[in-house]
mmCIF file of C-alpha atoms and ligand atoms in Angstrom:
data_model
loop_
_atom_site.group_PDB
_atom_site.id
_atom_site.type_symbol
_atom_site.label_atom_id
_atom_site.label_comp_id
_atom_site.label_asym_id
_atom_site.label_seq_id
_atom_site.Cartn_x
_atom_site.Cartn_y
_atom_site.Cartn_z
ATOM 1 C CA MET A 1 61.738 -7.711 73.099
ATOM 2 C CA GLU A 2 63.004 -11.305 73.456
ATOM 3 C CA ARG A 3 66.295 -11.767 71.537
ATOM 4 C CA HIS A 4 66.331 -14.848 69.342
ATOM 5 C CA THR A 5 69.676 -16.476 68.540
ATOM 6 C CA THR A 6 70.277 -16.862 64.832
ATOM 7 C CA LEU A 7 71.526 -20.166 63.429
ATOM 8 C CA GLY A 8 74.708 -18.421 62.303
ATOM 9 C CA GLU A 9 75.414 -17.159 65.839
ATOM 10 C CA PHE A 10 74.600 -20.567 67.332
ATOM 11 C CA ILE A 11 76.978 -22.349 64.949
ATOM 12 C CA ILE A 12 79.820 -19.975 65.880
ATOM 13 C CA GLU A 13 79.010 -20.079 69.614
ATOM 14 C CA ASN A 14 79.103 -23.881 69.536
ATOM 15 C CA GLN A 15 82.359 -24.121 67.633
ATOM 16 C CA LYS A 16 83.951 -24.331 71.075
ATOM 17 C CA ASP A 17 82.636 -27.910 71.308
ATOM 18 C CA PHE A 18 85.426 -28.797 68.874
ATOM 19 C CA PRO A 19 88.747 -27.822 70.489
ATOM 20 C CA TYR A 20 90.662 -28.220 67.221
ATOM 21 C CA ALA A 21 88.000 -26.436 65.158
ATOM 22 C CA LYS A 22 89.282 -24.255 62.333
ATOM 23 C CA GLY A 23 85.787 -23.149 61.357
ATOM 24 C CA GLU A 24 85.446 -25.555 58.390
ATOM 25 C CA LEU A 25 82.475 -27.398 59.925
ATOM 26 C CA SER A 26 80.817 -24.101 60.864
ATOM 27 C CA ALA A 27 81.299 -22.836 57.317
ATOM 28 C CA LEU A 28 79.909 -26.092 55.933
ATOM 29 C CA LEU A 29 76.802 -25.877 58.150
ATOM 30 C CA SER A 30 76.331 -22.308 56.922
ATOM 31 C CA SER A 31 76.542 -23.514 53.304
ATOM 32 C CA ILE A 32 73.867 -26.129 54.016
ATOM 33 C CA LYS A 33 71.736 -23.415 55.600
ATOM 34 C CA LEU A 34 72.129 -21.274 52.441
ATOM 35 C CA ALA A 35 71.247 -24.136 50.076
ATOM 36 C CA GLY A 36 68.251 -24.893 52.306
ATOM 37 C CA LYS A 37 67.000 -21.330 51.916
ATOM 38 C CA MET A 38 67.283 -21.602 48.134
ATOM 39 C CA VAL A 39 65.346 -24.895 48.023
ATOM 40 C CA ASN A 40 62.748 -23.470 50.411
ATOM 41 C CA GLU A 41 62.219 -20.489 48.118
ATOM 42 C CA LYS A 42 61.599 -22.825 45.169
ATOM 43 C CA ILE A 43 59.280 -25.137 47.117
ATOM 44 C CA ASN A 44 57.132 -22.287 48.427
ATOM 45 C CA LYS A 45 56.109 -21.304 44.912
ATOM 46 C CA ALA A 46 56.382 -24.727 43.285
ATOM 47 C CA GLY A 47 52.821 -24.633 41.960
ATOM 48 C CA LEU A 48 53.500 -21.412 40.060
ATOM 49 C CA SER A 49 56.781 -22.179 38.409
ATOM 50 C CA GLN A 50 56.578 -25.352 36.351
ATOM 51 C CA ILE A 51 58.656 -27.330 38.856
ATOM 52 C CA LEU A 52 55.989 -29.782 39.855
ATOM 53 C CA GLY A 53 55.740 -33.163 38.183
ATOM 54 C CA LYS A 54 58.287 -35.674 36.965
ATOM 55 C CA ALA A 55 61.676 -34.869 35.468
ATOM 56 C CA GLY A 56 61.278 -37.690 32.934
ATOM 57 C CA GLN A 57 64.319 -39.671 34.127
ATOM 58 C CA GLU A 58 65.126 -42.232 36.826
ATOM 59 C CA ASN A 59 67.744 -42.202 39.577
ATOM 60 C CA ILE A 60 70.123 -45.086 40.316
ATOM 61 C CA GLN A 61 67.425 -46.716 42.423
ATOM 62 C CA GLY A 62 65.039 -46.905 39.492
ATOM 63 C CA GLU A 63 62.772 -44.226 41.002
ATOM 64 C CA SER A 64 61.374 -41.697 38.573
ATOM 65 C CA GLN A 65 62.807 -38.402 39.693
ATOM 66 C CA ALA A 66 60.592 -35.419 40.426
ATOM 67 C CA LYS A 67 61.694 -32.107 38.939
ATOM 68 C CA LEU A 68 62.191 -30.858 42.507
ATOM 69 C CA ASP A 69 64.407 -33.854 43.339
ATOM 70 C CA VAL A 70 66.694 -32.805 40.494
ATOM 71 C CA MET A 71 66.484 -29.097 41.303
ATOM 72 C CA ALA A 72 67.168 -29.541 45.026
ATOM 73 C CA ASN A 73 70.095 -31.795 44.154
ATOM 74 C CA GLU A 74 71.558 -29.195 41.778
ATOM 75 C CA ILE A 75 71.177 -26.438 44.370
ATOM 76 C CA PHE A 76 72.976 -28.419 47.090
ATOM 77 C CA VAL A 77 75.728 -29.688 44.773
ATOM 78 C CA SER A 78 76.493 -26.259 43.291
ATOM 79 C CA THR A 79 76.307 -24.445 46.640
ATOM 80 C CA LEU A 80 78.590 -26.960 48.389
ATOM 81 C CA ARG A 81 80.940 -27.213 45.395
ATOM 82 C CA ASN A 82 81.370 -23.436 45.201
ATOM 83 C CA ARG A 83 82.174 -22.930 48.836
ATOM 84 C CA GLY A 84 85.094 -25.284 49.233
ATOM 85 C CA GLU A 85 84.450 -26.945 52.582
ATOM 86 C CA ILE A 86 84.139 -30.485 51.270
ATOM 87 C CA CYS A 87 86.288 -32.837 49.198
ATOM 88 C CA GLY A 88 83.361 -34.972 48.055
ATOM 89 C CA LEU A 89 79.592 -35.388 48.015
ATOM 90 C CA ALA A 90 77.136 -38.236 47.558
ATOM 91 C CA SER A 91 73.428 -37.872 46.900
ATOM 92 C CA GLU A 92 70.328 -40.019 46.491
ATOM 93 C CA GLU A 93 69.923 -38.428 43.061
ATOM 94 C CA LEU A 94 73.460 -39.185 41.824
ATOM 95 C CA GLU A 95 74.627 -42.664 40.808
ATOM 96 C CA ASP A 96 78.189 -42.159 42.005
ATOM 97 C CA TYR A 97 79.832 -39.914 44.564
ATOM 98 C CA LEU A 98 81.327 -36.630 43.369
ATOM 99 C CA VAL A 99 84.983 -35.806 43.977
ATOM 100 C CA PHE A 100 85.953 -32.153 43.979
ATOM 101 C CA GLU A 101 89.505 -32.142 42.612
ATOM 102 C CA ASP A 102 90.800 -28.588 42.701
ATOM 103 C CA ASP A 103 93.291 -27.763 45.443
ATOM 104 C CA ILE A 104 90.862 -25.943 47.731
ATOM 105 C CA HIS A 105 88.604 -28.964 47.844
ATOM 106 C CA LYS A 106 91.370 -31.553 47.939
ATOM 107 C CA ASN A 107 92.512 -30.002 51.212
ATOM 108 C CA ALA A 108 89.018 -29.940 52.650
ATOM 109 C CA GLU A 109 88.345 -32.073 55.717
ATOM 110 C CA TYR A 110 84.736 -33.155 55.211
ATOM 111 C CA ILE A 111 82.435 -35.131 52.937
ATOM 112 C CA VAL A 112 78.642 -34.769 52.769
ATOM 113 C CA LEU A 113 75.869 -37.238 51.973
ATOM 114 C CA ILE A 114 72.423 -35.845 51.131
ATOM 115 C CA ASP A 115 68.852 -36.771 50.383
ATOM 116 C CA PRO A 116 68.091 -33.479 48.610
ATOM 117 C CA LEU A 117 64.323 -33.926 48.643
ATOM 118 C CA ASP A 118 62.775 -36.403 51.066
ATOM 119 C CA GLY A 119 59.141 -37.363 50.667
ATOM 120 C CA SER A 120 59.166 -36.904 46.882
ATOM 121 C CA SER A 121 55.776 -38.571 46.466
ATOM 122 C CA ASN A 122 54.256 -35.646 48.391
ATOM 123 C CA ILE A 123 55.724 -32.764 46.367
ATOM 124 C CA ASP A 124 52.879 -32.329 43.870
ATOM 125 C CA VAL A 125 50.190 -32.476 46.546
ATOM 126 C CA ASP A 126 51.705 -29.848 48.853
ATOM 127 C CA ILE A 127 52.410 -32.164 51.789
ATOM 128 C CA THR A 128 55.484 -31.568 53.952
ATOM 129 C CA VAL A 129 58.820 -32.644 52.449
ATOM 130 C CA GLY A 130 62.416 -32.264 53.600
ATOM 131 C CA THR A 131 66.153 -32.436 52.955
ATOM 132 C CA ILE A 132 68.439 -34.751 54.966
ATOM 133 C CA PHE A 133 72.222 -34.351 55.377
ATOM 134 C CA SER A 134 75.054 -36.293 56.993
ATOM 135 C CA ILE A 135 78.643 -35.063 57.466
ATOM 136 C CA TYR A 136 81.815 -37.117 58.023
ATOM 137 C CA ARG A 137 85.499 -36.297 58.410
ATOM 138 C CA ARG A 138 87.383 -37.844 55.511
ATOM 139 C CA ILE A 139 89.531 -40.969 56.052
ATOM 140 C CA THR A 140 91.807 -40.438 53.054
ATOM 141 C CA PRO A 141 94.651 -37.964 53.643
ATOM 142 C CA LYS A 142 94.143 -34.260 52.894
ATOM 143 C CA GLY A 143 95.525 -33.182 49.546
ATOM 144 C CA THR A 144 94.397 -36.432 47.897
ATOM 145 C CA LYS A 145 91.183 -37.221 46.009
ATOM 146 C CA ALA A 146 88.226 -38.389 48.117
ATOM 147 C CA GLU A 147 87.482 -42.102 47.725
ATOM 148 C CA LEU A 148 84.565 -44.485 48.288
ATOM 149 C CA MET A 149 85.903 -45.396 51.737
ATOM 150 C CA ASP A 150 85.341 -41.795 52.848
ATOM 151 C CA PHE A 151 81.604 -42.359 52.243
ATOM 152 C CA LEU A 152 81.213 -45.939 53.496
ATOM 153 C CA GLN A 153 81.743 -45.077 57.155
ATOM 154 C CA PRO A 154 79.418 -46.387 59.916
ATOM 155 C CA GLY A 155 76.936 -43.849 61.282
ATOM 156 C CA ASN A 156 78.739 -43.555 64.631
ATOM 157 C CA LYS A 157 81.526 -41.727 62.762
ATOM 158 C CA GLN A 158 79.232 -38.845 61.729
ATOM 159 C CA VAL A 159 80.426 -35.430 62.954
ATOM 160 C CA ALA A 160 77.094 -33.778 62.189
ATOM 161 C CA ALA A 161 73.675 -34.620 60.758
ATOM 162 C CA GLY A 162 70.341 -32.922 60.277
ATOM 163 C CA TYR A 163 67.379 -32.106 58.129
ATOM 164 C CA LEU A 164 65.348 -29.245 56.787
ATOM 165 C CA ILE A 165 61.597 -29.655 56.991
ATOM 166 C CA TYR A 166 59.585 -27.627 54.511
ATOM 167 C CA GLY A 167 56.200 -27.626 56.264
ATOM 168 C CA THR A 168 53.865 -25.088 57.880
ATOM 169 C CA SER A 169 57.104 -23.336 58.646
ATOM 170 C CA THR A 170 60.594 -24.239 57.497
ATOM 171 C CA ILE A 171 62.842 -25.573 60.246
ATOM 172 C CA LEU A 172 66.474 -26.697 60.198
ATOM 173 C CA VAL A 173 67.246 -29.313 62.848
ATOM 174 C CA TYR A 174 70.777 -30.600 63.437
ATOM 175 C CA THR A 175 73.246 -32.187 65.831
ATOM 176 C CA THR A 176 77.037 -32.178 66.110
ATOM 177 C CA GLY A 177 76.920 -34.750 68.884
ATOM 178 C CA ASN A 178 76.015 -32.266 71.635
ATOM 179 C CA GLY A 179 72.237 -32.479 71.588
ATOM 180 C CA VAL A 180 69.671 -31.566 68.934
ATOM 181 C CA ASN A 181 68.522 -28.001 68.177
ATOM 182 C CA GLY A 182 65.905 -26.618 65.782
ATOM 183 C CA PHE A 183 65.819 -23.248 64.014
ATOM 184 C CA THR A 184 62.753 -21.753 62.358
ATOM 185 C CA PHE A 185 63.144 -19.712 59.184
ATOM 186 C CA ASP A 186 61.686 -16.198 59.301
ATOM 187 C CA PRO A 187 61.024 -15.374 55.609
ATOM 188 C CA GLY A 188 60.495 -11.711 56.506
ATOM 189 C CA ILE A 189 64.031 -11.402 57.856
ATOM 190 C CA GLY A 190 65.574 -14.196 55.799
ATOM 191 C CA SER A 191 67.212 -15.857 58.825
ATOM 192 C CA PHE A 192 66.830 -19.019 60.880
ATOM 193 C CA PHE A 193 66.240 -18.404 64.604
ATOM 194 C CA LEU A 194 66.607 -20.849 67.499
ATOM 195 C CA SER A 195 63.048 -22.053 68.184
ATOM 196 C CA HIS A 196 63.533 -25.602 69.495
ATOM 197 C CA PRO A 197 66.512 -25.707 71.893
ATOM 198 C CA ASP A 198 67.843 -29.064 73.115
ATOM 199 C CA ILE A 199 65.091 -31.276 71.680
ATOM 200 C CA LYS A 200 64.383 -34.528 73.572
ATOM 201 C CA PHE A 201 61.831 -37.251 72.844
ATOM 202 C CA PRO A 202 59.083 -36.989 75.477
ATOM 203 C CA PRO A 203 59.269 -39.863 78.035
ATOM 204 C CA VAL A 204 56.473 -41.847 76.389
ATOM 205 C CA GLY A 205 55.001 -41.859 72.902
ATOM 206 C CA ASN A 206 51.777 -43.300 71.539
ATOM 207 C CA THR A 207 52.008 -42.685 67.814
ATOM 208 C CA TYR A 208 53.176 -45.205 65.254
ATOM 209 C CA SER A 209 54.151 -44.372 61.655
ATOM 210 C CA VAL A 210 54.253 -47.209 59.144
ATOM 211 C CA ASN A 211 52.840 -47.822 55.667
ATOM 212 C CA GLU A 212 50.238 -50.414 56.691
ATOM 213 C CA GLY A 213 49.502 -50.966 53.030
ATOM 214 C CA ASN A 214 52.648 -53.140 53.039
ATOM 215 C CA TYR A 215 51.450 -55.180 56.048
ATOM 216 C CA VAL A 216 51.134 -58.453 54.089
ATOM 217 C CA HIS A 217 54.828 -58.220 53.158
ATOM 218 C CA PHE A 218 56.125 -57.460 56.689
ATOM 219 C CA PRO A 219 58.124 -59.972 58.767
ATOM 220 C CA GLN A 220 56.144 -61.818 61.457
ATOM 221 C CA GLY A 221 57.747 -59.768 64.245
ATOM 222 C CA ILE A 222 56.538 -56.478 62.767
ATOM 223 C CA LYS A 223 53.070 -57.893 62.044
ATOM 224 C CA LYS A 224 52.823 -58.948 65.699
ATOM 225 C CA TYR A 225 54.125 -55.554 66.908
ATOM 226 C CA ILE A 226 51.480 -53.722 64.844
ATOM 227 C CA LYS A 227 48.766 -56.011 66.216
ATOM 228 C CA TRP A 228 50.092 -55.250 69.734
ATOM 229 C CA VAL A 229 49.963 -51.452 69.260
ATOM 230 C CA GLN A 230 46.368 -51.804 67.996
ATOM 231 C CA GLU A 231 45.189 -53.864 70.998
ATOM 232 C CA LEU A 232 42.996 -52.241 73.681
ATOM 233 C CA ASN A 233 44.999 -51.653 76.875
ATOM 234 C CA GLU A 234 44.069 -48.451 78.657
ATOM 235 C CA GLU A 235 46.872 -48.780 81.199
ATOM 236 C CA GLU A 236 49.447 -48.751 78.394
ATOM 237 C CA ASN A 237 47.596 -46.117 76.426
ATOM 238 C CA ARG A 238 46.904 -48.586 73.600
ATOM 239 C CA PRO A 239 45.755 -48.630 70.890
ATOM 240 C CA PHE A 240 48.369 -46.113 69.727
ATOM 241 C CA THR A 241 47.457 -43.476 67.132
ATOM 242 C CA SER A 242 48.498 -44.067 63.527
ATOM 243 C CA ARG A 243 50.134 -41.166 61.676
ATOM 244 C CA TYR A 244 52.022 -41.682 58.381
ATOM 245 C CA THR A 245 52.706 -38.851 55.962
ATOM 246 C CA GLY A 246 54.883 -40.544 53.356
ATOM 247 C CA SER A 247 57.742 -38.194 54.278
ATOM 248 C CA LEU A 248 60.353 -39.646 56.646
ATOM 249 C CA VAL A 249 61.440 -36.147 57.751
ATOM 250 C CA ALA A 250 57.869 -35.132 58.643
ATOM 251 C CA ASP A 251 57.073 -38.364 60.531
ATOM 252 C CA PHE A 252 60.415 -38.307 62.360
ATOM 253 C CA HIS A 253 60.033 -34.629 63.308
ATOM 254 C CA ARG A 254 56.535 -35.159 64.710
ATOM 255 C CA ASN A 255 57.535 -38.279 66.607
ATOM 256 C CA MET A 256 60.625 -36.586 68.087
ATOM 257 C CA LEU A 257 58.548 -33.628 69.344
ATOM 258 C CA LEU A 258 55.411 -35.499 70.464
ATOM 259 C CA GLY A 259 56.663 -39.066 70.995
ATOM 260 C CA GLY A 260 56.310 -41.976 68.597
ATOM 261 C CA ILE A 261 57.917 -44.621 66.433
ATOM 262 C CA TYR A 262 58.570 -44.783 62.677
ATOM 263 C CA LEU A 263 58.995 -48.146 60.985
ATOM 264 C CA TYR A 264 60.049 -49.013 57.433
ATOM 265 C CA PRO A 265 60.788 -52.721 57.832
ATOM 266 C CA GLN A 266 62.108 -55.218 55.320
ATOM 267 C CA GLY A 267 59.434 -57.104 53.459
ATOM 268 C CA THR A 268 58.874 -59.673 50.801
ATOM 269 C CA THR A 269 59.029 -56.943 48.124
ATOM 270 C CA ALA A 270 61.895 -55.042 49.748
ATOM 271 C CA PRO A 271 64.278 -57.545 51.421
ATOM 272 C CA LYS A 272 66.305 -54.710 53.012
ATOM 273 C CA GLY A 273 63.463 -52.207 53.380
ATOM 274 C CA LYS A 274 63.276 -48.986 51.369
ATOM 275 C CA LEU A 275 65.243 -46.323 53.209
ATOM 276 C CA ARG A 276 68.906 -45.677 52.333
ATOM 277 C CA LEU A 277 71.371 -46.330 55.142
ATOM 278 C CA LEU A 278 73.852 -43.523 54.381
ATOM 279 C CA TYR A 279 71.654 -40.473 53.771
ATOM 280 C CA GLU A 280 68.349 -41.379 55.439
ATOM 281 C CA CYS A 281 68.823 -43.946 58.261
ATOM 282 C CA ASN A 282 72.222 -42.851 59.675
ATOM 283 C CA PRO A 283 71.493 -39.098 59.974
ATOM 284 C CA MET A 284 68.056 -39.745 61.534
ATOM 285 C CA ALA A 285 69.609 -42.337 63.870
ATOM 286 C CA PHE A 286 72.244 -39.819 65.045
ATOM 287 C CA LEU A 287 69.519 -37.230 65.748
ATOM 288 C CA ALA A 288 67.298 -39.804 67.457
ATOM 289 C CA GLU A 289 70.049 -40.969 69.801
ATOM 290 C CA GLN A 290 71.075 -37.382 70.575
ATOM 291 C CA ALA A 291 67.420 -36.687 71.478
ATOM 292 C CA GLY A 292 67.259 -39.688 73.831
ATOM 293 C CA GLY A 293 65.611 -42.018 71.326
ATOM 294 C CA LYS A 294 66.846 -45.099 69.477
ATOM 295 C CA ALA A 295 67.267 -46.421 65.919
ATOM 296 C CA SER A 296 67.679 -50.049 64.886
ATOM 297 C CA ASP A 297 67.152 -52.492 62.036
ATOM 298 C CA GLY A 298 65.171 -54.659 64.422
ATOM 299 C CA PHE A 299 68.285 -56.387 65.735
ATOM 300 C CA ARG A 300 71.299 -54.028 65.510
ATOM 301 C CA ARG A 301 72.002 -50.366 66.231
ATOM 302 C CA ILE A 302 71.728 -48.575 62.881
ATOM 303 C CA MET A 303 74.829 -46.471 63.583
ATOM 304 C CA GLU A 304 76.986 -49.596 63.977
ATOM 305 C CA LEU A 305 76.095 -51.051 60.592
ATOM 306 C CA GLN A 306 79.120 -51.159 58.248
ATOM 307 C CA PRO A 307 77.978 -49.798 54.846
ATOM 308 C CA GLU A 308 79.090 -51.685 51.737
ATOM 309 C CA GLU A 309 77.422 -49.680 48.987
ATOM 310 C CA LEU A 310 76.580 -46.013 48.505
ATOM 311 C CA HIS A 311 72.840 -46.516 48.002
ATOM 312 C CA GLU A 312 72.307 -49.586 50.176
ATOM 313 C CA ARG A 313 69.026 -49.887 52.045
ATOM 314 C CA ALA A 314 68.356 -50.954 55.618
ATOM 315 C CA PRO A 315 65.255 -51.879 57.629
ATOM 316 C CA PHE A 316 64.573 -48.880 59.857
ATOM 317 C CA ILE A 317 62.847 -48.626 63.242
ATOM 318 C CA CYS A 318 63.321 -45.276 64.984
ATOM 319 C CA GLY A 319 61.735 -43.276 67.774
ATOM 320 C CA ASN A 320 61.179 -43.358 71.525
ATOM 321 C CA LYS A 321 63.656 -45.778 73.121
ATOM 322 C CA GLU A 322 61.035 -47.928 74.844
ATOM 323 C CA MET A 323 58.894 -48.132 71.720
ATOM 324 C CA VAL A 324 61.837 -49.245 69.541
ATOM 325 C CA GLU A 325 62.896 -51.805 72.158
ATOM 326 C CA LYS A 326 59.353 -53.208 72.193
ATOM 327 C CA ALA A 327 59.412 -53.605 68.412
ATOM 328 C CA GLU A 328 62.866 -55.252 68.648
ATOM 329 C CA GLU A 329 61.481 -57.644 71.262
ATOM 330 C CA PHE A 330 58.806 -58.806 68.785
ATOM 331 C CA MET A 331 61.385 -59.090 65.986
ATOM 332 C CA GLN A 332 63.824 -61.079 68.118
ATOM 333 C CA LYS A 333 61.085 -63.385 69.400
ATOM 334 C CA GLU A 334 60.393 -64.320 65.766
HETATM 335 O O1 FBP B 401 55.465 -44.619 49.923
HETATM 336 P P1 FBP B 401 56.164 -45.486 50.899
HETATM 337 O O2 FBP B 401 56.629 -46.798 50.331
HETATM 338 O O3 FBP B 401 55.416 -45.647 52.170
HETATM 339 O O4 FBP B 401 57.526 -44.721 51.248
HETATM 340 C C1 FBP B 401 57.508 -43.506 51.917
HETATM 341 C C2 FBP B 401 58.899 -43.289 52.449
HETATM 342 O O5 FBP B 401 59.791 -43.179 51.345
HETATM 343 C C3 FBP B 401 60.402 -41.902 51.329
HETATM 344 O O6 FBP B 401 59.653 -41.041 50.526
HETATM 345 C C4 FBP B 401 61.795 -42.102 50.750
HETATM 346 O O7 FBP B 401 62.432 -40.919 50.560
HETATM 347 P P2 FBP B 401 62.584 -40.159 49.151
HETATM 348 O O8 FBP B 401 61.321 -39.451 48.910
HETATM 349 O O9 FBP B 401 63.728 -39.263 49.441
HETATM 350 O O10 FBP B 401 62.915 -41.172 48.101
HETATM 351 C C5 FBP B 401 60.365 -41.454 52.778
HETATM 352 O O11 FBP B 401 60.408 -40.075 52.932
HETATM 353 C C6 FBP B 401 59.012 -41.991 53.231
HETATM 354 O O12 FBP B 401 58.926 -42.203 54.605
HETATM 355 MG MG1 MG B 402 64.239 -39.785 51.418
HETATM 356 MG MG1 MG B 403 64.819 -38.065 48.254
#
């Protein structure tokens, strides 16, 4: 019988990538895995347990929170708080970052940023959703309280990033800067097993993911790029296929496995786009680059952007390298 590597084993085996590792990052990844299992369990029976629908309150971004947004956030915050590997946490669902002040946490090395439930508009209609996480080493000295500067680091300082996708099966995909690997959850055994080793974007892609309903608001460059992908050109395999789920994690995952590009550009109604730089764009950009793809705001590498606010947004173009460069070409021409 073929032996599948568990996520736990893989994390430990790959600790050697970090010569000075003391196991804190491995323990933190295991905590994220545990919280992911708990959220997965809730999502799988969402329709039966009164956790569909709105929570009746808004988050800092003025979005009405789904009950599952709040629940997933609580699960991640309590799991990560109780296991002492981080000194602070920031979340899409929390106005301000959390500082964990007791001694264990104060001496912790890492901070985490999360989008506890990505694709919230799809929860009640049983379409794939996800969780996104990004991990940094703190800047402030150990033994002190975490500060805003620990969170406002550019994406190229991430030590790890990943997502959980709650779809036909539940998969945890992550990178620590040595490639991207995916692990499928086996509910019968209760463990994640390596199912997608060393994921790379295929050489070419022909799928584009964008909310065309916003077309009228898009910048000229993006309008012209979308027209270009829709033109007939058999040699270049155009027109491309349009696929857009309304869940960044689901569209990114499909495009990384099958080839494609995801775009959430700025627009007249959203001058900086919709997606949040720190816990949506940066982690996906790290994964994309590690899988041979690219992520930009149309002009600059996402991972070089210097964040100024916790919940700031950024235009986001991410996918196969050539496809992103083509979109950038149209943006820069304009
Ligand atoms: O409905 P729109 O405007 O196309 O936005 C969909 C995008 O917004 C998001 O839902 C934003 O994420 P959240 O659900 O975590 O707020 C992405 O997952 C998705 O790609
Ligand atoms: Mg999101
Ligand atoms: Mg969310």
